[in-house]
Amino acid sequence: MTDFFPDIPSIPFEGSDSTNPLSFRHYDAEAVVEGRTMRDHLRFACAFWHTMRNDLSDPFGSGTAVMPWDDGSSSIENIERRINAFFEFLDKMSIDHYCFHDRDVAPEADTIDETNRILDQAVGILERRQDELGKQLLWGTACLFDHPRYVHGAATSTSVDVFAHAAGQVRRAIDATHHLGGAGYVFWGGREGYSSLINTDMPRERAQLARFLEMAVDYRRRIGFEGRFYIEPKPKEPTTHQYDFDVATCLNFLREFDLLDEFMLNIETNHATLAAHSMEHELRSAAAAGVLGSIDANMGHPHLGWDTDHFPTDLALAVRVMKVVLELDGLGQGGLNFDAKRRRGSFEPVDLFHAHIAGMDTFARGLKIAAAIRSDRRLDDAIQSRYRSWDSKLGDSIQSGQCTLEDLERHASQIGEPIMESGREEMLASIFNDFLR
Ligand code: XLS
Ligand code: NI
Ligand code: NI
C-alpha cells in the first residue's frame, strides 16, 4: 500500500545517532523496558480527526493542509480514500491503534437512516483495513458538538428532542466501536456545559448528563460491549464552563450519580493545562482513585490560552507522564492517543510523519528516562523519607483511628516544638534534570 504517500518509506528505527528525520531515534517497538516492550508500554494511537480531517484552518484563515487524496466531497469513494490514506499512514508509522469520531469517517446525511447507512459502510471499510494491517481501535466516540442542533448541548440540551438525537447517535457510535472490537469508548462533553448562568439551570443539566450516561451503561450491558467507558475531562472550550471540568470534578460527578464503577478517565495534557493543573496532577489524581484509563498525548503552549493540541515534544513532561504510567504498571487496554495537530505552517503530507515521529520519540525517551529514575530510586526515596515520621506507632494509631485530639495534644506538649527538615525541592529538581540526557 503506497498509494498516498509514495515518496515516504516505512519509518525505521535507526538509533539516537541517526540524523535521518524520517527515522525513529528512540522508539524501538520491540525494545524491552521494565520487562515489557515499548510497543506494549506506549500503545500509541493516531486520531482520525486531526490526521485526516483537520485542514489546519484557524479562526483567521482558511485551511492550508495539502491532502491530495481528499476531494472534499461526502462520496463513499472519498470516504474510502481517506480511510485508505489513514491506514497507509498508520502502517508506515508502526502505530498500532487509532481513534475516531463517527462523523470523522462518515458525514451526517439528510435523514438518520441515511446517516447510519453511510456510517455502516465506513465501519465496513475500517474493519477490512484494520484486520488486513493488524491495527486496533483504541476508542471510538460520537461527535456531539459540531452540528447546529447541539448548540445548547447534547445530553445537557434545553431540548428533549436534541437529547433524543444525541442518544440515537451515541447508540450507533457504540455499535460501531463494538463492531470494530474497540478497546474503549470516550465521552467528551464538548458542549455539555454553559455559556452563561443567566439562562442555565445547572443542576438540571448535570442530572440530564448523568441519565444519559446511565442509558449508555445500560446499552453497553445489553449488547455485551466490554471495552472501557471513558470520560474525558476539559474545563472549557467550546463552552465557558464544562461540567467535566477536571479529574476531581469528574470523580465527584461519578460518585454523586453512582457511576464510578462504570467509567474511567481519558486525560488530555492540554485540558489539564486549561484547568490550571499540571498533567502530572491530573494523572496522579486519577490514578489514586483507580480511574486512570487512557491519555490524550498532546500539549499546549505557554503563550496561548486554548486547546492548541500541539504535538507533545516536551521531554520533561513525557518523563513525568511515563513515570505515573509505570507506577500504575501500565494503562491496561488504554493507550497514548495523539490528539494533536500540526501547526498551520506545517501543511505538507510529510509533516504528518514528522509530527508523529516527534511525539513517539519524545514518549519513547520519556519512558526510558522514567524507568531510569525509578531504578535509581533517589527521587522516590526522597518522597518516602519526607513522611518517615508517619511510619511510627503514633502514625499508625492516627491512621487506624485510635487517636483523639486530646491524645495528640498530650503528645505535642510532651515532645515540644517539632524539628523541621528542608523539602530540598531545588536539589531534587536538579537530580531530575540530570536524567534528561
Ligand atoms: C477536544 C477533545 C476531543 C476528544 C474527542 O478538545 O480533546 O478531541 O478527545 O472527542
Ligand atoms: Ni482529546
Ligand atoms: Ni482537546
XYZ file of C-alpha atoms and ligand atoms in Angstrom:
449
model
C 0.000 0.000 0.000
C 1.960 3.006 -1.197
C -0.751 4.962 -2.941
C -0.975 8.121 -0.905
C 2.494 8.816 0.466
C 4.585 7.422 -2.414
C 7.804 9.239 -1.521
C 7.788 8.284 2.128
C 9.111 4.890 3.229
C 8.138 2.960 6.330
C 9.814 4.729 9.222
C 12.747 2.658 10.515
C 14.326 2.712 13.961
C 17.889 3.960 13.461
C 19.031 4.793 16.990
C 19.981 8.017 18.695
C 22.963 8.762 16.440
C 20.819 8.931 13.314
C 20.353 12.283 11.612
C 17.619 10.984 9.317
C 14.489 12.961 10.249
C 12.293 10.191 8.811
C 13.562 7.665 11.328
C 12.898 6.860 14.966
C 15.843 7.693 17.165
C 14.206 6.381 20.351
C 11.033 4.448 19.566
C 12.211 0.899 19.095
C 8.921 -1.033 19.240
C 10.424 -4.337 20.390
C 12.963 -2.912 22.859
C 12.227 -4.022 26.410
C 11.896 -1.582 29.320
C 10.951 -2.851 32.780
C 10.111 -6.251 31.328
C 7.742 -5.053 28.612
C 8.206 -3.895 25.018
C 7.982 -0.222 24.174
C 5.056 -1.071 21.933
C 3.146 -2.503 24.918
C 4.040 0.309 27.282
C 3.152 3.115 24.921
C 0.212 1.759 22.921
C 0.305 4.732 20.544
C -2.864 5.744 18.750
C -3.474 8.146 15.895
C -6.525 10.442 15.865
C -8.503 10.265 12.621
C -9.910 13.779 13.125
C -6.602 15.587 13.285
C -4.716 13.406 10.831
C -7.351 13.085 8.116
C -9.986 15.761 8.718
C -8.106 18.756 10.043
C -7.354 21.160 7.190
C -5.341 23.340 9.610
C -7.672 26.319 9.282
C -7.852 28.695 12.251
C -10.393 31.416 13.173
C -8.472 33.885 10.998
C -7.566 31.845 7.984
C -8.567 29.016 5.717
C -7.104 25.544 5.588
C -3.563 25.012 4.373
C -3.168 21.224 4.632
C -2.219 19.524 1.382
C -4.432 16.420 1.112
C -4.335 15.203 -2.495
C -6.456 12.153 -1.609
C -9.399 14.260 -0.376
C -11.762 15.929 -2.901
C -13.798 17.484 -0.084
C -16.935 15.559 -1.040
C -19.025 13.181 1.063
C -18.958 10.475 -1.594
C -18.290 6.933 -0.496
C -15.213 6.921 -2.748
C -13.801 9.886 -0.865
C -14.642 8.301 2.494
C -12.776 5.188 1.389
C -9.752 7.112 0.102
C -9.391 8.928 3.426
C -9.533 5.662 5.329
C -7.022 4.080 2.975
C -4.642 7.031 3.321
C -5.039 6.825 7.099
C -4.144 3.144 7.252
C -1.186 3.579 4.913
C -0.020 6.241 7.330
C -0.506 4.010 10.406
C 1.324 1.200 8.667
C 4.335 3.280 7.643
C 4.491 4.825 11.112
C 4.166 1.491 13.009
C 1.296 2.995 15.009
C -0.808 0.091 16.294
C -4.012 1.889 17.342
C -6.403 4.565 16.196
C -9.347 6.641 17.453
C -12.205 8.297 15.593
C -15.490 10.187 15.939
C -18.440 8.832 13.971
C -18.604 11.997 11.871
C -14.883 11.930 11.055
C -15.319 8.826 8.980
C -18.935 9.278 7.847
C -20.518 12.708 7.462
C -24.099 13.287 8.519
C -26.717 12.926 5.731
C -30.280 14.262 5.409
C -32.014 11.534 7.402
C -30.938 9.428 10.361
C -31.377 6.247 8.335
C -29.150 7.538 5.558
C -26.558 8.748 8.082
C -26.492 5.332 9.734
C -26.210 3.587 6.375
C -23.128 5.632 5.474
C -21.627 5.036 8.911
C -22.114 1.290 8.494
C -20.347 1.438 5.140
C -17.436 3.377 6.619
C -17.206 0.921 9.519
C -17.043 -1.929 6.997
C -14.063 -0.256 5.303
C -12.360 0.426 8.643
C -12.863 -3.193 9.621
C -11.262 -4.508 6.439
C -8.255 -2.207 6.732
C -7.645 -2.762 10.441
C -7.853 -6.533 10.010
C -5.522 -6.531 6.996
C -2.893 -4.485 8.781
C -3.351 -5.775 12.336
C -4.406 -2.410 13.755
C -6.716 -1.951 16.734
C -9.324 0.633 17.622
C -8.227 2.206 20.933
C -11.534 4.028 21.267
C -14.437 5.367 19.302
C -16.637 8.334 20.102
C -19.539 10.419 18.811
C -19.200 13.997 17.639
C -21.903 15.735 19.671
C -20.545 19.243 19.262
C -20.342 20.165 15.579
C -23.932 20.070 14.288
C -26.042 23.229 14.935
C -28.661 21.165 16.783
C -26.129 20.741 19.599
C -25.767 24.481 20.043
C -27.144 24.291 23.610
C -25.504 20.981 24.403
C -26.364 17.365 23.568
C -27.217 15.415 26.744
C -27.477 18.749 28.546
C -29.571 20.478 25.903
C -32.614 22.512 26.867
C -34.486 20.483 24.224
C -35.555 16.927 24.990
C -35.665 16.265 21.241
C -31.988 17.120 20.950
C -31.329 14.709 23.839
C -33.079 12.036 21.783
C -30.940 12.771 18.707
C -27.796 12.574 20.809
C -28.939 9.295 22.396
C -29.516 7.721 18.992
C -26.174 8.963 17.725
C -24.288 7.570 20.718
C -26.074 4.255 20.382
C -24.782 3.947 16.803
C -21.285 5.109 17.717
C -21.107 2.483 20.479
C -22.333 -0.112 17.959
C -19.584 0.926 15.538
C -16.949 0.752 18.279
C -18.223 -2.629 19.427
C -18.275 -3.979 15.870
C -14.657 -2.912 15.365
C -13.569 -4.570 18.625
C -12.728 -1.192 20.186
C -10.866 -1.276 23.491
C -12.787 1.756 24.729
C -15.406 4.411 24.094
C -14.939 8.081 25.024
C -17.477 10.620 26.215
C -16.066 14.086 25.726
C -18.724 16.665 26.549
C -17.765 19.324 24.044
C -20.929 21.309 24.575
C -22.017 19.789 27.873
C -21.650 22.985 29.843
C -22.888 26.526 29.685
C -22.129 29.841 28.109
C -23.811 31.810 30.925
C -25.732 31.010 34.104
C -28.155 33.807 33.228
C -30.061 31.300 31.092
C -28.951 27.947 32.529
C -30.354 25.505 35.101
C -27.099 23.846 36.048
C -28.360 21.122 38.437
C -30.933 20.082 35.873
C -28.331 19.825 33.103
C -25.991 17.760 35.277
C -28.814 15.353 36.105
C -29.618 15.022 32.381
C -25.982 14.195 31.676
C -25.987 11.517 34.391
C -29.168 9.994 32.975
C -27.601 9.952 29.506
C -24.545 8.119 30.802
C -26.726 5.640 32.708
C -28.555 4.853 29.484
C -25.231 4.284 27.719
C -24.149 1.911 30.501
C -27.434 0.041 30.194
C -26.931 -0.220 26.429
C -23.360 -1.418 26.765
C -24.550 -4.214 29.071
C -27.295 -5.278 26.733
C -25.047 -5.554 23.675
C -22.113 -7.023 25.620
C -19.573 -4.297 24.779
C -16.608 -4.982 27.034
C -14.421 -2.022 26.152
C -13.930 0.624 28.794
C -16.120 3.698 29.022
C -14.068 6.871 29.496
C -14.988 10.425 30.375
C -12.507 12.991 29.047
C -12.324 15.997 31.396
C -11.970 19.501 29.994
C -12.745 22.748 31.829
C -13.822 24.991 28.961
C -13.802 25.493 25.173
C -16.095 25.493 23.374
C -18.375 26.377 26.311
C -17.409 28.843 29.026
C -17.676 26.169 31.674
C -17.865 22.432 31.040
C -19.372 20.011 33.541
C -16.423 17.595 33.218
C -14.044 20.346 34.333
C -11.125 18.264 35.608
C -10.386 14.909 37.229
C -11.656 15.943 40.667
C -14.895 17.300 39.203
C -15.452 14.139 37.181
C -14.823 11.972 40.228
C -17.371 13.952 42.206
C -19.901 13.639 39.390
C -19.381 9.889 39.023
C -19.678 9.359 42.800
C -22.745 11.590 43.103
C -24.587 9.664 40.415
C -23.224 6.253 41.389
C -21.360 5.715 38.104
C -17.846 5.298 39.474
C -17.707 1.580 38.726
C -18.673 2.148 35.108
C -16.250 4.823 33.937
C -12.559 5.531 33.809
C -10.980 8.780 32.609
C -9.148 9.688 29.422
C -6.855 12.521 30.427
C -5.537 15.092 27.977
C -2.484 17.221 28.695
C -3.799 20.415 27.132
C -7.061 20.081 29.080
C -5.106 19.774 32.329
C -3.300 22.994 31.417
C -6.581 24.787 30.734
C -7.821 23.682 34.168
C -4.705 25.270 35.703
C -3.330 21.862 36.700
C -0.200 20.094 35.616
C -0.741 16.886 33.651
C 1.019 15.045 36.449
C -1.507 16.389 38.952
C -4.394 15.141 36.829
C -2.789 11.743 36.246
C -1.974 11.268 39.920
C -5.475 12.333 40.969
C -6.995 9.784 38.605
C -4.509 7.034 39.451
C -5.163 7.432 43.179
C -8.871 6.903 42.556
C -8.259 3.899 40.288
C -9.687 5.593 37.186
C -6.611 6.473 35.117
C -7.606 4.724 31.905
C -6.074 6.392 28.877
C -4.204 9.500 27.770
C -4.654 12.066 25.015
C -0.994 12.887 24.486
C -0.606 16.445 23.284
C 0.426 19.718 24.899
C -0.482 23.390 24.966
C 1.687 26.440 24.528
C 2.623 28.732 27.430
C 1.636 31.850 25.476
C -1.676 30.576 24.116
C -4.749 30.101 26.271
C -6.703 27.495 24.322
C -6.642 23.844 23.375
C -3.949 24.253 20.736
C -3.301 20.490 20.604
C 0.416 20.780 19.902
C 2.260 17.536 19.336
C 3.920 16.503 22.604
C 7.596 17.364 22.213
C 8.383 18.387 25.800
C 10.729 15.702 27.103
C 10.409 16.545 30.805
C 6.635 16.379 30.515
C 6.801 12.977 28.811
C 9.062 11.705 31.621
C 6.535 12.811 34.249
C 3.664 11.184 32.373
C 5.504 7.924 31.840
C 6.625 7.763 35.456
C 2.985 7.748 36.560
C 2.134 5.158 33.898
C 4.992 2.890 35.052
C 3.945 3.250 38.690
C 0.479 2.110 37.652
C 2.021 -0.874 35.831
C 0.633 0.384 32.533
C -2.641 1.684 31.180
C -4.053 -1.791 30.530
C -6.301 -1.529 27.496
C -5.835 2.257 27.386
C -3.081 3.954 25.416
C -1.428 7.180 24.298
C -3.581 8.836 21.667
C -2.036 11.725 19.754
C -4.958 14.114 19.981
C -2.637 16.608 18.312
C -2.471 18.669 15.177
C 0.317 20.114 13.113
C 0.812 23.878 13.123
C -0.848 25.677 10.222
C 2.552 26.235 8.655
C 3.372 22.508 8.636
C 0.995 21.723 5.819
C 2.788 19.147 3.683
C 1.821 15.457 3.957
C 5.345 14.626 5.160
C 4.701 16.866 8.186
C 2.178 14.285 9.419
C 5.126 11.909 9.653
C 7.485 14.403 11.258
C 4.849 15.360 13.829
C 4.062 11.808 14.901
C 7.743 10.802 14.895
C 8.422 13.747 17.214
C 5.642 12.680 19.581
C 6.584 8.993 19.549
C 10.290 9.622 20.057
C 9.564 12.074 22.879
C 7.445 9.469 24.677
C 9.881 6.631 23.987
C 12.621 8.722 25.527
C 10.301 9.719 28.350
C 9.680 6.027 29.016
C 13.389 5.159 29.126
C 14.188 8.085 31.401
C 11.247 7.411 33.719
C 12.455 3.807 34.072
C 15.986 5.057 34.832
C 14.656 7.427 37.505
C 12.697 4.591 39.053
C 15.648 2.222 39.204
C 17.880 4.975 40.601
C 15.304 5.490 43.404
C 16.718 8.772 44.716
C 13.583 10.750 43.863
C 11.167 8.127 45.169
C 13.254 7.619 48.290
C 13.274 11.351 48.927
C 9.470 11.446 48.918
C 9.218 8.407 51.125
C 11.742 9.769 53.547
C 9.871 13.045 53.967
C 6.964 11.137 55.542
C 9.026 8.702 57.607
C 7.775 10.083 60.939
C 4.406 8.627 59.977
C 5.936 5.131 59.928
C 5.733 5.009 63.697
C 3.448 3.849 66.467
C 1.919 7.300 66.645
C 1.410 7.461 62.869
C -0.239 4.034 62.893
C -2.588 4.900 65.702
C -3.683 8.113 63.940
C -4.229 6.319 60.642
C -6.163 3.479 62.209
C -8.455 5.868 64.064
C -7.253 5.036 67.561
C -6.229 8.558 68.497
C -8.231 11.535 69.713
C -7.478 15.228 69.580
C -6.746 15.092 73.329
C -4.214 12.239 72.885
C -2.394 14.276 70.289
C -2.426 17.405 72.403
C -0.767 15.391 75.185
C 1.853 14.061 72.760
C 2.542 17.551 71.387
C 3.095 19.017 74.809
C 5.476 16.177 75.748
C 7.728 16.482 72.689
C 7.828 20.276 72.443
C 8.449 22.053 69.150
C 8.927 19.576 66.234
C 12.238 19.641 64.378
C 11.545 20.517 60.753
C 13.544 19.491 57.668
C 14.080 21.094 54.269
C 11.933 19.807 51.391
C 15.030 20.001 49.096
C 12.869 20.971 46.135
C 15.646 22.540 44.056
C 18.099 19.728 44.768
C 15.520 17.168 43.599
C 14.647 19.204 40.505
C 18.322 19.222 39.646
C 18.580 15.443 40.036
C 15.555 15.089 37.746
C 17.283 17.271 35.159
C 20.405 15.117 35.311
C 18.363 12.312 33.781
C 17.256 14.331 30.748
C 20.249 13.402 28.718
C -11.341 18.202 22.376
C -11.188 16.809 22.771
C -11.652 15.801 21.721
C -11.828 14.443 22.326
C -12.640 13.507 21.488
O -10.778 19.108 22.979
O -9.860 16.595 23.119
O -10.777 15.776 20.645
O -10.593 13.855 22.591
O -13.904 13.993 21.260
Ni -8.949 14.741 23.474
Ni -8.686 18.526 23.465
